[in-house]
Every structure is written in structure tokens, then in C-alpha cells.
PDB file of C-alpha atoms and ligand atoms in Angstrom:
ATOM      1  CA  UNK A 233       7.545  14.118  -5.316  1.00 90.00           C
ATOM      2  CA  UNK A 234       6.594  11.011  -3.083  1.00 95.00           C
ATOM      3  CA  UNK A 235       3.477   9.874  -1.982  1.00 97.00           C
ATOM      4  CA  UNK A 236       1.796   7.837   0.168  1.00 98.00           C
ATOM      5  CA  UNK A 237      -1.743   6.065  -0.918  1.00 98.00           C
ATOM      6  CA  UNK A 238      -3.249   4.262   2.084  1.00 98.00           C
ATOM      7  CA  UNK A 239      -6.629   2.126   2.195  1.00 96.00           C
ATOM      8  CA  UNK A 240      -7.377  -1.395   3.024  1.00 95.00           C
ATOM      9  CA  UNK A 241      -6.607  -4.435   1.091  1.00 92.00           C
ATOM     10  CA  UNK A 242      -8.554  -4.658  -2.407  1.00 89.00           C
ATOM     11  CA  UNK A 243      -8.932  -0.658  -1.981  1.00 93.00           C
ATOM     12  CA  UNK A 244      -7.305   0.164  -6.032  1.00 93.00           C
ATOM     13  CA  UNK A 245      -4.419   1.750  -4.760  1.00 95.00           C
ATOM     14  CA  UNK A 246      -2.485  -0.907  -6.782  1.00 95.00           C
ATOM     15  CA  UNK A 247      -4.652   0.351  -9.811  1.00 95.00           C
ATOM     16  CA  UNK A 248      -3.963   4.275  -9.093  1.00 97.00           C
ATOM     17  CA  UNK A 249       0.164   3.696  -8.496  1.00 97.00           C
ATOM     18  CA  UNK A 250      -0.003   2.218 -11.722  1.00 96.00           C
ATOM     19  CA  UNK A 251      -1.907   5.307 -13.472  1.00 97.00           C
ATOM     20  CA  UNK A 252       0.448   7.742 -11.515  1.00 96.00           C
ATOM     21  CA  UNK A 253       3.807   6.025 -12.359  1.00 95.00           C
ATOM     22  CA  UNK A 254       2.539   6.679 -16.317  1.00 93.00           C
ATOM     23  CA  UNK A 255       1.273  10.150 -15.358  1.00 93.00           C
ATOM     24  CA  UNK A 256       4.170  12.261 -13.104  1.00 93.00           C
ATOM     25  CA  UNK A 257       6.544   9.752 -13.937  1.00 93.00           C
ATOM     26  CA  UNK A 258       6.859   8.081 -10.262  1.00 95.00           C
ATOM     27  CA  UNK A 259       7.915   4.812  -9.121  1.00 97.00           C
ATOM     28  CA  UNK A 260       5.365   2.493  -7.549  1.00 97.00           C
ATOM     29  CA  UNK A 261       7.031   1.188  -4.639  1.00 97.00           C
ATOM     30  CA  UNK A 262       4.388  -1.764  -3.463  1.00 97.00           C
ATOM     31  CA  UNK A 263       5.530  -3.479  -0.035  1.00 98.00           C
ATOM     32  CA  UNK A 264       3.836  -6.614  -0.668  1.00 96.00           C
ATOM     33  CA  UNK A 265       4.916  -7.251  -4.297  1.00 96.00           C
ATOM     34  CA  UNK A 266       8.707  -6.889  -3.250  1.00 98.00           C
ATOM     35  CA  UNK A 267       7.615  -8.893  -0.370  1.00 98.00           C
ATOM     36  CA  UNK A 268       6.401 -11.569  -3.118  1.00 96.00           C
ATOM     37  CA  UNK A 269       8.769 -11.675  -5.448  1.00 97.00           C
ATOM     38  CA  UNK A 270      11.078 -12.509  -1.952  1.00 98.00           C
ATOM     39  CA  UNK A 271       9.110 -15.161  -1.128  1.00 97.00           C
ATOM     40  CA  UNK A 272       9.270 -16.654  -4.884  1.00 97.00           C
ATOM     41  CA  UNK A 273      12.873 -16.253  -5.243  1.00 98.00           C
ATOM     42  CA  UNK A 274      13.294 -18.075  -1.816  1.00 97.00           C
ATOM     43  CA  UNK A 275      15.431 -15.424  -0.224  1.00 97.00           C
ATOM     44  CA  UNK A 276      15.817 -15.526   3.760  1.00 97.00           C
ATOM     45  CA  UNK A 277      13.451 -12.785   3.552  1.00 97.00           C
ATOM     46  CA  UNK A 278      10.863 -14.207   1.635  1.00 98.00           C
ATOM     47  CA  UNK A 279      11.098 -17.665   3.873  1.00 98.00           C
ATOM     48  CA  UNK A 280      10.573 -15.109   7.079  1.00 97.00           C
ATOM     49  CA  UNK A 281       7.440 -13.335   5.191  1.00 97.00           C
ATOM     50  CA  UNK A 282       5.599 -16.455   3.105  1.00 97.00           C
ATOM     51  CA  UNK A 283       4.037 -17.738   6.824  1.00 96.00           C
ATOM     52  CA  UNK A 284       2.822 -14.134   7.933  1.00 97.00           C
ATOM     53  CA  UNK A 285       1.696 -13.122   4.584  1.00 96.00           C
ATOM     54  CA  UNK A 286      -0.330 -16.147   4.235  1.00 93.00           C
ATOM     55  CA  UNK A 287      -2.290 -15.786   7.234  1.00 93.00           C
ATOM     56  CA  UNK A 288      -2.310 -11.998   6.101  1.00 93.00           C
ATOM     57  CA  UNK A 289      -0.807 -10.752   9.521  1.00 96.00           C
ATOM     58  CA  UNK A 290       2.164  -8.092   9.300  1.00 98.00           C
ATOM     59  CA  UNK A 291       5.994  -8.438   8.769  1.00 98.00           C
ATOM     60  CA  UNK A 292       7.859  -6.602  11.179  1.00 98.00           C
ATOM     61  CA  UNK A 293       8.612  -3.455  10.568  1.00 98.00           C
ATOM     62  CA  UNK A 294      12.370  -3.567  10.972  1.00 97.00           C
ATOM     63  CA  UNK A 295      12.464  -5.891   7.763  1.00 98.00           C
ATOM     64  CA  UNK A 296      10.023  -3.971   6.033  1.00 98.00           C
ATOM     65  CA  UNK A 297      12.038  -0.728   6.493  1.00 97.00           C
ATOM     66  CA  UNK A 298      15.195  -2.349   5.594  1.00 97.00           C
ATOM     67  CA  UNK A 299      14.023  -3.369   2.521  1.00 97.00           C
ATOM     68  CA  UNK A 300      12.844  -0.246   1.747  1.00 97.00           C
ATOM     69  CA  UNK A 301      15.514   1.869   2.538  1.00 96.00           C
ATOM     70  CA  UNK A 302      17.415  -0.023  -0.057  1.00 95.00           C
ATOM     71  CA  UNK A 303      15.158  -0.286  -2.866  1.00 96.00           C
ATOM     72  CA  UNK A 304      14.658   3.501  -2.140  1.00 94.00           C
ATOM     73  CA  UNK A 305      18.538   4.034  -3.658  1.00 93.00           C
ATOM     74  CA  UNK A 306      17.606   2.522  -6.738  1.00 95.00           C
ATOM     75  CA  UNK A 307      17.873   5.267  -9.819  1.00 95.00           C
ATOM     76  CA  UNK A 308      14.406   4.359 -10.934  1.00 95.00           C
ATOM     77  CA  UNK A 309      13.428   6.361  -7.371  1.00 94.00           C
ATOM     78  CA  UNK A 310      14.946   9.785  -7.984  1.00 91.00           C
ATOM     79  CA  UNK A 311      11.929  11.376  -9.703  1.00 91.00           C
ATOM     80  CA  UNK A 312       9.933  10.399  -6.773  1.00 94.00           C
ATOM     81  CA  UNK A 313       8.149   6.980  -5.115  1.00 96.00           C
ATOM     82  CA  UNK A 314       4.687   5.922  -4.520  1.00 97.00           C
ATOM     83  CA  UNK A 315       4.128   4.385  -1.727  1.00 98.00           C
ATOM     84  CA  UNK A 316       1.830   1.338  -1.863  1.00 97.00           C
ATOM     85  CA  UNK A 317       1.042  -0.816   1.122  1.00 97.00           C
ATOM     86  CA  UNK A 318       3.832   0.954   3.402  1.00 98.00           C
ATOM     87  CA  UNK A 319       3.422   2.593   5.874  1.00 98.00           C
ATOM     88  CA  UNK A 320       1.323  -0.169   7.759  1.00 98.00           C
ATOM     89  CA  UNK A 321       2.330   0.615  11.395  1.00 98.00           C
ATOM     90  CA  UNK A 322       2.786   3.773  13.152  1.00 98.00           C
ATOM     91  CA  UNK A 323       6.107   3.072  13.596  1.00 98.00           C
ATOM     92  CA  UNK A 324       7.025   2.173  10.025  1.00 98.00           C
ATOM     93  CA  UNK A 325       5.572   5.930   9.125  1.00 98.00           C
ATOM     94  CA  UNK A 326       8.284   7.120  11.737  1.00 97.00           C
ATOM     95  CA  UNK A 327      10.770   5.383   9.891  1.00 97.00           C
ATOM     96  CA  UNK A 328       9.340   6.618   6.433  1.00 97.00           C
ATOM     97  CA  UNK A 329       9.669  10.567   7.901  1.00 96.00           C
ATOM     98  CA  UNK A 330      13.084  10.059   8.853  1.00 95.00           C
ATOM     99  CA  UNK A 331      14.541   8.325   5.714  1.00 94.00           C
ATOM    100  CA  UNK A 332      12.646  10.410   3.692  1.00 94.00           C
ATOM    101  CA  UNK A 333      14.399  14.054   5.776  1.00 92.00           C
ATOM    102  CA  UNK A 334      17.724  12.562   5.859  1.00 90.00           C
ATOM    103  CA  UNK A 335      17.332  12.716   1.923  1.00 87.00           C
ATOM    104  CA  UNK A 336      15.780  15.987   1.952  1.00 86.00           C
ATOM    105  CA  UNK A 337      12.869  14.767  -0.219  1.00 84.00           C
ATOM    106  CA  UNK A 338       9.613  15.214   2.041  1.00 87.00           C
ATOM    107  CA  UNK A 339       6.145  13.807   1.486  1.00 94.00           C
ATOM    108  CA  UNK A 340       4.027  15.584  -0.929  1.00 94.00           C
ATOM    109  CA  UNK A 341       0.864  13.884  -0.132  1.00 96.00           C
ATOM    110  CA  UNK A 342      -0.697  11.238   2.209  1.00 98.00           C
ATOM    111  CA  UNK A 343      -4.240   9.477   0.158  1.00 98.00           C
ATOM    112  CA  UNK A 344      -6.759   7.871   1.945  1.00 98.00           C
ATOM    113  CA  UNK A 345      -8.702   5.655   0.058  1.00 97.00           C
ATOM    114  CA  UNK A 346     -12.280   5.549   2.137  1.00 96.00           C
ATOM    115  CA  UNK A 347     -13.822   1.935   1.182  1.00 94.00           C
ATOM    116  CA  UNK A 348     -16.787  -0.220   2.429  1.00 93.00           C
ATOM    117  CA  UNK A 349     -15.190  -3.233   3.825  1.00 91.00           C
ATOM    118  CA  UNK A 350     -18.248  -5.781   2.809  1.00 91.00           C
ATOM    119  CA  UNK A 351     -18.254  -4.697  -0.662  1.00 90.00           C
ATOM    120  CA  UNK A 352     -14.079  -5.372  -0.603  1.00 90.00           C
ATOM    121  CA  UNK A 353     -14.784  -8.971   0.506  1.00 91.00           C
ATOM    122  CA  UNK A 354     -17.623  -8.901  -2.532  1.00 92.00           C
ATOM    123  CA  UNK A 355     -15.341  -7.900  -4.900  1.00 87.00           C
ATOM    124  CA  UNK A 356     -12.173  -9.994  -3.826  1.00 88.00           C
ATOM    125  CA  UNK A 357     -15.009 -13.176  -4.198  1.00 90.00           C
ATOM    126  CA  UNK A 358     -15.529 -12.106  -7.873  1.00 91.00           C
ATOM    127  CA  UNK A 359     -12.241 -11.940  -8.490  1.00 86.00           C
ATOM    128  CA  UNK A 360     -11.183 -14.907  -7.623  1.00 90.00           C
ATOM    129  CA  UNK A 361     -13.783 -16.578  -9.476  1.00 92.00           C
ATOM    130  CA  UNK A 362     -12.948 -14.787 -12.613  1.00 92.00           C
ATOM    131  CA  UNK A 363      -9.388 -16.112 -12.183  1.00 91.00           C
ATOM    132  CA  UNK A 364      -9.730 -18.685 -11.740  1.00 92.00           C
ATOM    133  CA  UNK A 365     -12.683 -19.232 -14.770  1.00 94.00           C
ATOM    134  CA  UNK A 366      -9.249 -17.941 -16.369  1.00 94.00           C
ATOM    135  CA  UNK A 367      -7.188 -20.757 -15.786  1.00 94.00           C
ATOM    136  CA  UNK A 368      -4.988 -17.939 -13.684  1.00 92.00           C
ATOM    137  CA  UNK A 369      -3.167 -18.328 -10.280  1.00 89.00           C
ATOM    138  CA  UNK A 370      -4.824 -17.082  -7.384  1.00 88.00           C
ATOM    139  CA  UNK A 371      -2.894 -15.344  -4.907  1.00 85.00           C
ATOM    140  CA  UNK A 372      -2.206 -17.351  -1.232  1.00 84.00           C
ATOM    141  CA  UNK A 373      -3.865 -14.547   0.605  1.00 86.00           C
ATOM    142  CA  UNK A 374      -6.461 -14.194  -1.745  1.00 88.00           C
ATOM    143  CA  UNK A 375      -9.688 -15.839   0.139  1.00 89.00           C
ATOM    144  CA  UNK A 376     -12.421 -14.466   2.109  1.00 91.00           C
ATOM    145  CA  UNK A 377     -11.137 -16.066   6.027  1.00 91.00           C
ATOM    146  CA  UNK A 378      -7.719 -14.365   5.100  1.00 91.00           C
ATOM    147  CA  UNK A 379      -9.305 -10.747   3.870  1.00 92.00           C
ATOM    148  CA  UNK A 380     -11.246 -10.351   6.916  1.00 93.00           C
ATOM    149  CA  UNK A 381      -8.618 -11.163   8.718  1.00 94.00           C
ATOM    150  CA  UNK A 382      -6.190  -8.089   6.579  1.00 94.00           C
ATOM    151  CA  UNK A 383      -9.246  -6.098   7.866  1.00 95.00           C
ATOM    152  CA  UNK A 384      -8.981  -6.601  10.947  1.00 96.00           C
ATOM    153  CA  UNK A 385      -5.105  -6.417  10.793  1.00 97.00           C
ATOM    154  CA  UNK A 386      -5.990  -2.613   8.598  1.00 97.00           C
ATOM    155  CA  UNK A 387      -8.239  -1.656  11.760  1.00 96.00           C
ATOM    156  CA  UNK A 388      -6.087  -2.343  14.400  1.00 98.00           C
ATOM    157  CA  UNK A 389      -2.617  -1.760  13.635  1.00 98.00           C
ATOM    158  CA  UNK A 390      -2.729   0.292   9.677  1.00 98.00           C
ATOM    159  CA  UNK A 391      -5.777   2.519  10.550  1.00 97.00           C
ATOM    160  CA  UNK A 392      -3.709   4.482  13.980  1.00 98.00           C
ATOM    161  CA  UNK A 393      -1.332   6.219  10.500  1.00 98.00           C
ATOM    162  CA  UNK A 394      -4.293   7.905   9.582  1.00 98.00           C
ATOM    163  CA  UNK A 395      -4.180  10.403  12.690  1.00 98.00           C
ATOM    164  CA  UNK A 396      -1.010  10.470  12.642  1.00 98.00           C
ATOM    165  CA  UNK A 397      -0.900  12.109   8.859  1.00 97.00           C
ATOM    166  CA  UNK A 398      -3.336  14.202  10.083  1.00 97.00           C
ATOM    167  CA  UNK A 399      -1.800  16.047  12.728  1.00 97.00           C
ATOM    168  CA  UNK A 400       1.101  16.544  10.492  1.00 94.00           C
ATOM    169  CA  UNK A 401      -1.533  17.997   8.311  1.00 93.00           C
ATOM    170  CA  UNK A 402      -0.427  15.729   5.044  1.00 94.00           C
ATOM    171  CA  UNK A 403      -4.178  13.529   4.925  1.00 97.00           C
ATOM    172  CA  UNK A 404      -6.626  13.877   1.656  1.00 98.00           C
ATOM    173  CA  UNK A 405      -9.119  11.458   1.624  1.00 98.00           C
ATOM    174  CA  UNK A 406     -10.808   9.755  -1.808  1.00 98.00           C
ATOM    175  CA  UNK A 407     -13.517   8.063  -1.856  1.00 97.00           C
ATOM    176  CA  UNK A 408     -12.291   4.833  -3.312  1.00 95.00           C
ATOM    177  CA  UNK A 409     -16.086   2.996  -4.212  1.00 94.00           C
ATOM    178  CA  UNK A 410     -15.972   5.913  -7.324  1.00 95.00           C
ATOM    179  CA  UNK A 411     -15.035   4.534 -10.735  1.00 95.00           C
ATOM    180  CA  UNK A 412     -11.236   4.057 -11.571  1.00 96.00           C
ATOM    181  CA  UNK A 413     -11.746   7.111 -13.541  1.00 97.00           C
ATOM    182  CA  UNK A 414     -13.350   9.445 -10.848  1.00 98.00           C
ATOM    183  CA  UNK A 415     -10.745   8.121  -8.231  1.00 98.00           C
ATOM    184  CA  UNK A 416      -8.059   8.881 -10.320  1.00 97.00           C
ATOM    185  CA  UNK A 417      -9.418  12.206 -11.332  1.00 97.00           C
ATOM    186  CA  UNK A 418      -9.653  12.943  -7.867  1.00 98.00           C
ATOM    187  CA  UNK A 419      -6.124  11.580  -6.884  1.00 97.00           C
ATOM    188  CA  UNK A 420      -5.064  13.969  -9.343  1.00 95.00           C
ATOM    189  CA  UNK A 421      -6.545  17.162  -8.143  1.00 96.00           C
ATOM    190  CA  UNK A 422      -4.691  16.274  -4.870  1.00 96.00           C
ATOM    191  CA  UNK A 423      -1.607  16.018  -6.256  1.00 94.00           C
ATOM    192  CA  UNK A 424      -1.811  19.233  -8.430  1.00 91.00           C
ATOM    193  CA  UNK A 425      -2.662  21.364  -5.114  1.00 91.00           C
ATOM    194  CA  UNK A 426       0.266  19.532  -3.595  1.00 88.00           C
ATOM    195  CA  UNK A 427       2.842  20.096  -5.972  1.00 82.00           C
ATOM    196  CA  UNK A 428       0.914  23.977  -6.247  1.00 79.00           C
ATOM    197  CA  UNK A 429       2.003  24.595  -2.824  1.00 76.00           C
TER     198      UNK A 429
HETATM  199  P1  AMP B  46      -0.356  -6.365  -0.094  1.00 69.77           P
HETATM  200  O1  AMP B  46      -0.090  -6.928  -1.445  1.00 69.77           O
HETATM  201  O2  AMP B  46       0.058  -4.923   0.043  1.00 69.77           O
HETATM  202  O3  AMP B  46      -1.759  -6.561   0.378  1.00 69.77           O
HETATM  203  O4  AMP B  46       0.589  -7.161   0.935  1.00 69.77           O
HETATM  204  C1  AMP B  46       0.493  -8.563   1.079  1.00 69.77           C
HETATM  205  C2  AMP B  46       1.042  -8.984   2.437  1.00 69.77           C
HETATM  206  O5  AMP B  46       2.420  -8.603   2.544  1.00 69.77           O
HETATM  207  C3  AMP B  46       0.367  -8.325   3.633  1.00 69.77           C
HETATM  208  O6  AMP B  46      -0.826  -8.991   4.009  1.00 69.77           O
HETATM  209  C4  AMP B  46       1.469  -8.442   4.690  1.00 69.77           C
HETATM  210  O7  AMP B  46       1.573  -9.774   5.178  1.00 69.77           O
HETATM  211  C5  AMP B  46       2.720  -8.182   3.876  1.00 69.77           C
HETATM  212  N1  AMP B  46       3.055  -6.741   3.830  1.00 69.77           N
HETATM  213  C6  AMP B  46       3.004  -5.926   2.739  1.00 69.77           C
HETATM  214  N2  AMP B  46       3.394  -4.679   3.052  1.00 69.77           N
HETATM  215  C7  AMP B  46       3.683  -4.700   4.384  1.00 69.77           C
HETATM  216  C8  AMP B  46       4.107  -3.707   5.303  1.00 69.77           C
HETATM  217  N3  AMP B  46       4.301  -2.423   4.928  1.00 69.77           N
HETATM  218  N4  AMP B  46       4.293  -4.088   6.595  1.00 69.77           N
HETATM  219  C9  AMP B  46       4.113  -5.368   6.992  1.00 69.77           C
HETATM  220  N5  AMP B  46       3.702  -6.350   6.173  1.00 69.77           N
HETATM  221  C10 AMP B  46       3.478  -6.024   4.873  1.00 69.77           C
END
């Protein structure tokens, strides 16, 4: 079974891949974590991304879907991916539908998570403070200029996907202000019709 959980920056779909993997037994396939763990091992790729990712624009897509496709052989894959952060462009979901038919292994279900963007730049302000209170390492992209400007990057060039799941009919929506609990409950009753039908 793979999945696709889409929402701006901040959303929790970090925090739902992570209850999912435990729960169906998934891999959480997060674009921007492979992304940093490039950029901190100093591979070509991560010396292409660290610029973009610190202004919070987009990588191309023909490096993004590269490095998927290969991480997508990995063992830890067969039971089924979660896709976090990926697709971001219309033409990265293209990519996704054809790697994922060559394998034979369709989507079972595209999640919207349905935020209000000024509470996301609330809550990314009182976590920064909190790690930093914490003595912890604050992400590059973590501040308020570069947030608004992942908004702005979700509105104009992540939010097109959203049609585009919809007319192939794959879109639930969540309403991802609810509770970690309620949004996982109700990521869960998606998945259960999906794998139902
Ligand atoms: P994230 O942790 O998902 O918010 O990703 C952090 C940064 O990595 C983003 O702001 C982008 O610069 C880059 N990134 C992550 N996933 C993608 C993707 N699918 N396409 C393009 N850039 C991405």
C-alpha cells in the first residue's frame, strides 16, 4: 500500500508518517530529510540542494525523482511507502504515477492535510523557541521570512497536485488543526476504506 500525505510545511504529516510506519508497517519516505541528510554528508546532491532549501524554494524535480526512484528499491519499501513532502510539483506526481505502474504497485490514497497558514507560522515561532530554550539545533529553514516564503512556494507550485489527485479521484482531505489523535484517527478511517476497496 503507498500513500501520499500532502499539506503545507509544519502541517504534522511528519508526525502521522511516523504513526503509520508503526501502524500498517510502511516506510516513511520524507523528501526533505533524504534531502538533509545529502546536504550533511556533503554529497553533490546535497551541495546542489543546501542553497534552495535554505531559502525554502524547490529542488528540481529531475533530482528529486532520481533520488526517489532509487531509494524506492530499497527492501525496507516492499510493504509499501509513505510519501512525505513528494509530490511537490505537478510534474513530480507524473513521475510518481509512472514509477509507481511500471512496478505495478498503485496509490492507495492521496491525504490532504487542510491547515490555517497563520497559525503554521504561530506554531513554527513556538517551536523554535522551545528549541532552542533546549539547547537544540534549529533547522536552516526554520524561521518565519523562510516559512512564508514555503507558503508561498506550497500555493503556487505544491497546491496545482491537489486537482490533479482529484480528477484521478484518489483526494481525502483531513483537517490537520484537530489533535494528533483525531488526525490520526481520521487518517486511519481513510486508509481502512482504501485498502476496503
Ligand atoms: P521539508 O522537510 O519536506 O519541508 O523539505 C525541506 C526542503 O527540502 C524544502 O523546502 C525544499 O527546498 C526541499 N524539498 C523537499 N522535498 C522536495 C520535493 N519533493 N521537491 C523539491 N524540493 C523538495
Amino acid at each position: 500500500m503507498n500513500l501520499i500525505l500532502i499539506g503545507p510545511p509544519g502541517a504534522g504529516k511528519g508526525t502521522q508518517a511516523k504513526i503509520l510506519e508503526d501502524k500498517y508497517g510502511l516506510k516513511q519516505l520524507s523528501t526533505g530529510d533524504m534531502l538533509r541528510a545529502e546536504v550533511a554528508s556533503g554529497s553533490d546532491l546535497g551541495k546542489k540542494a543546501k542553497d534552495i532549501m535554505d531559502r525554502g524554494d524547490l529542488v528540481p524535480d529531475d533530482l528529486i525523482v532520481d533520488m526517489i526512484a532509487s531509494r524506492m528499491e530499497a527492501d525496507d519499501c516492499k510493504n509499501g511507502v509513505i510519501f512525505d513532502g513528494f509530490p511537490r510539483t505537478v510534474d513530480q506526481a507524473q513521475a510518481l504515477d509512472s514509477m509507481l505502474s511500471e512496478k505495478g504497485n498503485p496509490l492507495a490514497a492521496v491525504i490532504l492535510f487542510e491547515v490555517d497558514e497563520e497559525e503554521l507560522v504561530g506554531r513554527l515561532n513556538t517551536r523554535v523557541e522551545q528549541a532552542k530554550a533546549a539547547g537544540q539545533e534549529v533547522r536552516a529553514d526554520d524561521n518565519e521570512e523562510t516559512l512564508r516564503n514555503r507558503l508561498q512556494v506550497y500555493r503556487n507550485q505544491t497546491a496545482p497536485i491537489i486537482p490533479y489527485y482529484e480528477a484521478e479521484d484518489m483526494l481525502s482531505r483531513v483537517d490537520g488543526m484537530a489533535s494528533i489523535d483525531e488526525v490520526s484517527a481520521s487518517v486511519a478511517s481513510i486508509l481502512d476504506k482504501a485498502k476496503a476497496a
